[in-house]
Amino acid sequence: MGRKGTMFEKQLNSSYLNETMTLKIYQPESFSPLYKYQICIMQDGDDYYQLGRAATLSDRLHENATISNTILVGIQYQDKHDRRRKYHPDGEQRIAYSKFLVHEAAPLLDDLFPTYHMGQSRTLVGDSLAGTLALITALKYPHTFGKVIMQSPYVNDTVIEAVREAKNLHSIAIYHTIGTEETAVETTDGGVSDFLEPNRHLHKLLDNKGADYIYHELESGHHTWKYWQKDLTRAFTSIFDPI
């Protein structure tokens, strides 16, 4: 099935990362400069487009008017080492990557499109480490990114600490899922981790802090795109409601 919207790329020379970043942008078929749009930035961008079928999903949800006008933006990593450097809460480039999103990517998208210029209209999306990055960035910069979709995020002490210290949690809308079978996940450093218990701990913490928060455990869900892709419809419809 062909996509109905328009996909194009924008290059952005990042001074924070010292590299040229590619933004893969997907406009809905009904795009018009007369309307305002929410912006959805997906880390692991190629994975969300190819394995998550995010563009096809966007077509369907816009056609049925189940989400408000939303432009998708995918940003891909170079390889697993680059991904870890940029997305891992303790990665060497994680802070620089968050600054790239806030000070370079978001302003570029505001220039390109009729957007709302407010945090509540910008969402960060990610699976696993990319979901962790989405949460940590929004906690630090809630006025830029007011919404988060995190699917099976990696949770360690750095993440828990960031949530504990967050002052503006009430201003962020968070969608969070974890699979009930994610008890022995192979990580990029060659180890095996239990993702389920740390995510349950994160869930309690976010719940207690009064976040605008949706949490689901995916029954029999594993740490794979099969489950994240199925979950994406609910994620998008939960988060991209009209502003």
Short mmCIF file of C-alpha atoms in Angstrom, two decimals:
data_model
loop_
_atom_site.label_atom_id
_atom_site.label_comp_id
_atom_site.label_asym_id
_atom_site.label_seq_id
_atom_site.Cartn_x
_atom_site.Cartn_y
_atom_site.Cartn_z
CA MET A 1 0.00 0.00 0.00
CA GLY A 2 1.48 3.32 -1.09
CA ARG A 3 1.85 6.22 1.28
CA LYS A 4 -0.49 9.11 0.70
CA GLY A 5 1.48 11.88 2.33
CA THR A 6 4.81 13.41 1.30
CA MET A 7 8.18 12.20 2.59
CA PHE A 8 11.24 14.40 2.22
CA GLU A 9 14.58 14.95 3.91
CA LYS A 10 16.19 17.98 5.52
CA GLN A 11 19.87 18.12 6.40
CA LEU A 12 20.88 19.96 9.53
CA ASN A 13 24.49 20.73 10.44
CA SER A 14 24.53 20.29 14.20
CA SER A 15 27.07 22.35 16.11
CA TYR A 16 26.30 20.34 19.27
CA LEU A 17 27.05 16.98 17.63
CA ASN A 18 29.57 18.18 15.04
CA GLU A 19 27.84 16.19 12.31
CA THR A 20 25.19 16.56 9.65
CA MET A 21 21.90 15.15 10.88
CA THR A 22 19.18 14.00 8.48
CA LEU A 23 15.53 14.67 9.36
CA LYS A 24 13.09 12.45 7.43
CA ILE A 25 9.85 14.39 7.40
CA TYR A 26 6.39 13.03 6.59
CA GLN A 27 3.57 15.45 5.86
CA PRO A 28 -0.01 14.20 5.83
CA GLU A 29 -1.79 14.18 2.47
CA SER A 30 -4.07 17.01 3.59
CA PHE A 31 -1.12 19.28 4.49
CA SER A 32 -1.84 22.97 4.06
CA PRO A 33 0.07 26.02 5.31
CA LEU A 34 -3.32 27.37 6.42
CA TYR A 35 -3.49 24.87 9.30
CA LYS A 36 -1.27 24.46 12.34
CA TYR A 37 0.53 21.20 13.03
CA GLN A 38 1.83 19.19 15.93
CA ILE A 39 5.39 17.90 15.52
CA CYS A 40 6.31 14.30 16.35
CA ILE A 41 10.05 13.57 16.46
CA MET A 42 10.87 9.87 16.39
CA GLN A 43 14.31 8.67 17.46
CA ASP A 44 15.18 5.39 15.71
CA GLY A 45 13.38 7.14 12.86
CA ASP A 46 13.98 4.59 10.08
CA ASP A 47 12.82 1.83 12.42
CA TYR A 48 9.60 3.72 13.16
CA TYR A 49 8.94 4.26 9.46
CA GLN A 50 9.90 0.76 8.29
CA LEU A 51 9.14 -1.55 11.22
CA GLY A 52 6.58 0.61 13.01
CA ARG A 53 4.86 1.65 9.73
CA ALA A 54 4.40 5.11 11.21
CA ALA A 55 3.71 6.87 7.88
CA THR A 56 0.96 4.42 6.87
CA LEU A 57 -0.52 4.77 10.35
CA SER A 58 -0.41 8.56 10.04
CA ASP A 59 -2.31 8.32 6.72
CA ARG A 60 -5.04 6.21 8.32
CA LEU A 61 -5.41 8.30 11.47
CA HIS A 62 -5.52 11.59 9.55
CA GLU A 63 -8.05 10.15 7.10
CA ASN A 64 -10.33 9.07 9.95
CA ALA A 65 -9.68 12.33 11.80
CA THR A 66 -8.70 10.34 14.89
CA ILE A 67 -5.65 12.55 15.48
CA SER A 68 -5.10 16.26 15.03
CA ASN A 69 -2.80 17.53 12.25
CA THR A 70 0.61 16.00 12.93
CA ILE A 71 3.90 16.00 11.02
CA LEU A 72 6.24 13.08 11.61
CA VAL A 73 10.01 13.56 11.79
CA GLY A 74 12.35 10.57 11.89
CA ILE A 75 15.98 10.83 13.01
CA GLN A 76 18.12 7.72 12.58
CA TYR A 77 21.32 6.64 14.31
CA GLN A 78 24.45 5.55 12.36
CA ASP A 79 25.07 2.22 14.11
CA LYS A 80 24.50 0.61 17.51
CA HIS A 81 27.53 2.36 19.04
CA ASP A 82 26.37 5.77 17.80
CA ARG A 83 22.87 5.00 19.10
CA ARG A 84 24.23 4.16 22.54
CA ARG A 85 26.37 7.32 22.67
CA LYS A 86 23.39 9.53 21.82
CA TYR A 87 20.43 7.82 23.53
CA HIS A 88 21.82 6.05 26.61
CA PRO A 89 21.12 8.14 29.74
CA ASP A 90 24.85 8.00 30.54
CA GLY A 91 26.04 8.13 26.90
CA GLU A 92 28.88 10.54 26.01
CA GLN A 93 26.74 12.47 23.50
CA ARG A 94 23.37 12.23 25.23
CA ILE A 95 23.37 15.79 26.60
CA ALA A 96 24.60 17.16 23.26
CA TYR A 97 21.90 15.19 21.43
CA SER A 98 19.18 16.61 23.70
CA LYS A 99 20.52 20.12 22.99
CA PHE A 100 20.50 19.38 19.26
CA LEU A 101 16.80 18.45 19.49
CA VAL A 102 15.91 21.54 21.53
CA HIS A 103 18.10 24.24 20.01
CA GLU A 104 18.51 23.04 16.42
CA ALA A 105 15.85 20.52 15.32
CA ALA A 106 12.80 22.14 16.99
CA PRO A 107 13.57 25.70 15.70
CA LEU A 108 14.19 24.37 12.17
CA LEU A 109 10.81 22.60 12.18
CA ASP A 110 9.12 25.75 13.50
CA ASP A 111 10.64 27.64 10.56
CA LEU A 112 9.57 25.03 8.03
CA PHE A 113 5.98 24.50 9.14
CA PRO A 114 3.04 26.33 10.65
CA THR A 115 3.44 25.02 14.20
CA TYR A 116 2.10 26.09 17.59
CA HIS A 117 5.53 27.10 19.01
CA MET A 118 4.75 25.48 22.34
CA GLY A 119 5.83 22.39 24.24
CA GLN A 120 2.40 20.77 24.26
CA SER A 121 2.49 20.57 20.46
CA ARG A 122 5.84 18.75 20.25
CA THR A 123 6.24 15.05 21.02
CA LEU A 124 9.37 12.94 21.39
CA VAL A 125 8.96 9.25 20.53
CA GLY A 126 11.27 6.30 21.06
CA ASP A 127 11.58 2.59 21.75
CA SER A 128 14.03 1.08 24.25
CA LEU A 129 17.05 3.45 24.63
CA ALA A 130 15.36 5.93 22.28
CA GLY A 131 12.37 6.03 24.64
CA THR A 132 14.70 6.78 27.54
CA LEU A 133 16.18 9.67 25.56
CA ALA A 134 12.68 11.01 24.84
CA LEU A 135 11.76 11.04 28.54
CA ILE A 136 15.01 12.54 29.83
CA THR A 137 14.98 15.30 27.21
CA ALA A 138 11.37 16.27 27.94
CA LEU A 139 12.01 16.28 31.71
CA LYS A 140 14.85 18.75 31.18
CA TYR A 141 13.13 20.84 28.48
CA PRO A 142 9.35 20.62 29.14
CA HIS A 143 8.70 23.97 27.45
CA THR A 144 10.11 22.60 24.19
CA PHE A 145 8.82 19.02 24.38
CA GLY A 146 5.60 18.60 26.32
CA LYS A 147 4.71 15.07 25.19
CA VAL A 148 6.51 11.72 25.28
CA ILE A 149 5.79 8.30 23.80
CA MET A 150 8.18 5.72 25.26
CA GLN A 151 7.87 2.06 24.36
CA SER A 152 9.86 -0.31 26.60
CA PRO A 153 12.37 2.34 27.71
CA TYR A 154 15.66 1.40 29.31
CA VAL A 155 15.55 2.48 32.97
CA ASN A 156 18.56 2.89 35.25
CA ASP A 157 19.39 5.04 38.29
CA THR A 158 20.10 8.09 36.10
CA VAL A 159 16.54 7.90 34.73
CA ILE A 160 14.96 7.41 38.16
CA GLU A 161 16.96 10.34 39.54
CA ALA A 162 15.90 12.58 36.63
CA VAL A 163 12.23 11.79 37.34
CA ARG A 164 12.67 12.34 41.09
CA GLU A 165 14.22 15.75 40.50
CA ALA A 166 11.83 16.87 37.76
CA LYS A 167 9.98 20.04 38.74
CA ASN A 168 7.58 20.38 35.81
CA LEU A 169 6.25 16.85 35.49
CA HIS A 170 2.65 18.05 35.60
CA SER A 171 3.19 19.89 32.30
CA ILE A 172 4.32 16.79 30.37
CA ALA A 173 1.96 14.19 28.86
CA ILE A 174 3.54 10.74 28.88
CA TYR A 175 2.54 7.50 27.15
CA HIS A 176 4.49 4.51 28.51
CA THR A 177 4.33 0.81 27.65
CA ILE A 178 6.31 -2.26 28.67
CA GLY A 179 5.81 -5.93 27.73
CA THR A 180 5.18 -8.46 30.49
CA GLU A 181 7.78 -10.81 28.95
CA GLU A 182 10.60 -8.24 28.94
CA THR A 183 12.46 -9.90 31.79
CA ALA A 184 15.65 -10.94 29.94
CA VAL A 185 16.39 -8.40 27.21
CA GLU A 186 19.69 -8.54 25.32
CA THR A 187 21.28 -5.09 25.47
CA THR A 188 23.64 -3.49 22.95
CA ASP A 189 26.62 -3.93 25.26
CA GLY A 190 26.15 -7.71 25.12
CA GLY A 191 24.46 -8.06 28.51
CA VAL A 192 20.99 -9.26 29.50
CA SER A 193 18.66 -7.04 31.54
CA ASP A 194 15.26 -7.24 33.18
CA PHE A 195 13.30 -4.32 31.70
CA LEU A 196 9.96 -5.13 33.34
CA GLU A 197 10.72 -4.43 37.03
CA PRO A 198 12.59 -1.13 36.42
CA ASN A 199 9.70 0.02 34.20
CA ARG A 200 7.19 -0.85 36.92
CA HIS A 201 9.29 1.17 39.34
CA LEU A 202 9.33 4.10 36.88
CA HIS A 203 5.55 3.74 36.48
CA LYS A 204 4.97 4.06 40.25
CA LEU A 205 7.22 7.09 40.41
CA LEU A 206 5.53 8.89 37.50
CA ASP A 207 2.11 8.02 38.86
CA ASN A 208 2.94 9.36 42.32
CA LYS A 209 4.33 12.58 40.93
CA GLY A 210 1.03 13.42 39.27
CA ALA A 211 2.13 13.37 35.64
CA ASP A 212 -0.46 13.44 32.84
CA TYR A 213 0.30 9.81 32.33
CA ILE A 214 -0.92 6.74 30.43
CA TYR A 215 0.65 3.36 31.23
CA HIS A 216 0.00 -0.04 29.69
CA GLU A 217 1.61 -3.42 30.14
CA LEU A 218 1.49 -5.41 26.91
CA GLU A 219 0.41 -8.95 27.76
CA SER A 220 3.05 -11.47 26.61
CA GLY A 221 4.87 -8.52 25.02
CA HIS A 222 8.54 -8.97 24.17
CA HIS A 223 11.22 -6.34 23.44
CA THR A 224 10.53 -6.37 19.69
CA TRP A 225 8.92 -4.28 16.95
CA LYS A 226 6.10 -6.79 16.61
CA TYR A 227 4.67 -5.41 19.86
CA TRP A 228 5.72 -1.77 19.46
CA GLN A 229 4.16 -1.60 16.00
CA LYS A 230 0.84 -2.98 17.27
CA ASP A 231 0.92 -0.52 20.15
CA LEU A 232 1.58 2.55 17.99
CA THR A 233 -2.06 3.18 17.03
CA ARG A 234 -3.04 3.52 20.68
CA ALA A 235 0.06 5.62 21.38
CA PHE A 236 -0.65 8.09 18.56
CA THR A 237 -4.38 8.38 19.30
CA SER A 238 -3.67 8.87 23.02
CA ILE A 239 -1.08 11.61 22.51
CA PHE A 240 -2.07 13.47 19.32
CA ASP A 241 -5.48 14.58 20.42
CA PRO A 242 -6.49 18.09 19.40
CA ILE A 243 -4.68 20.89 21.23
#
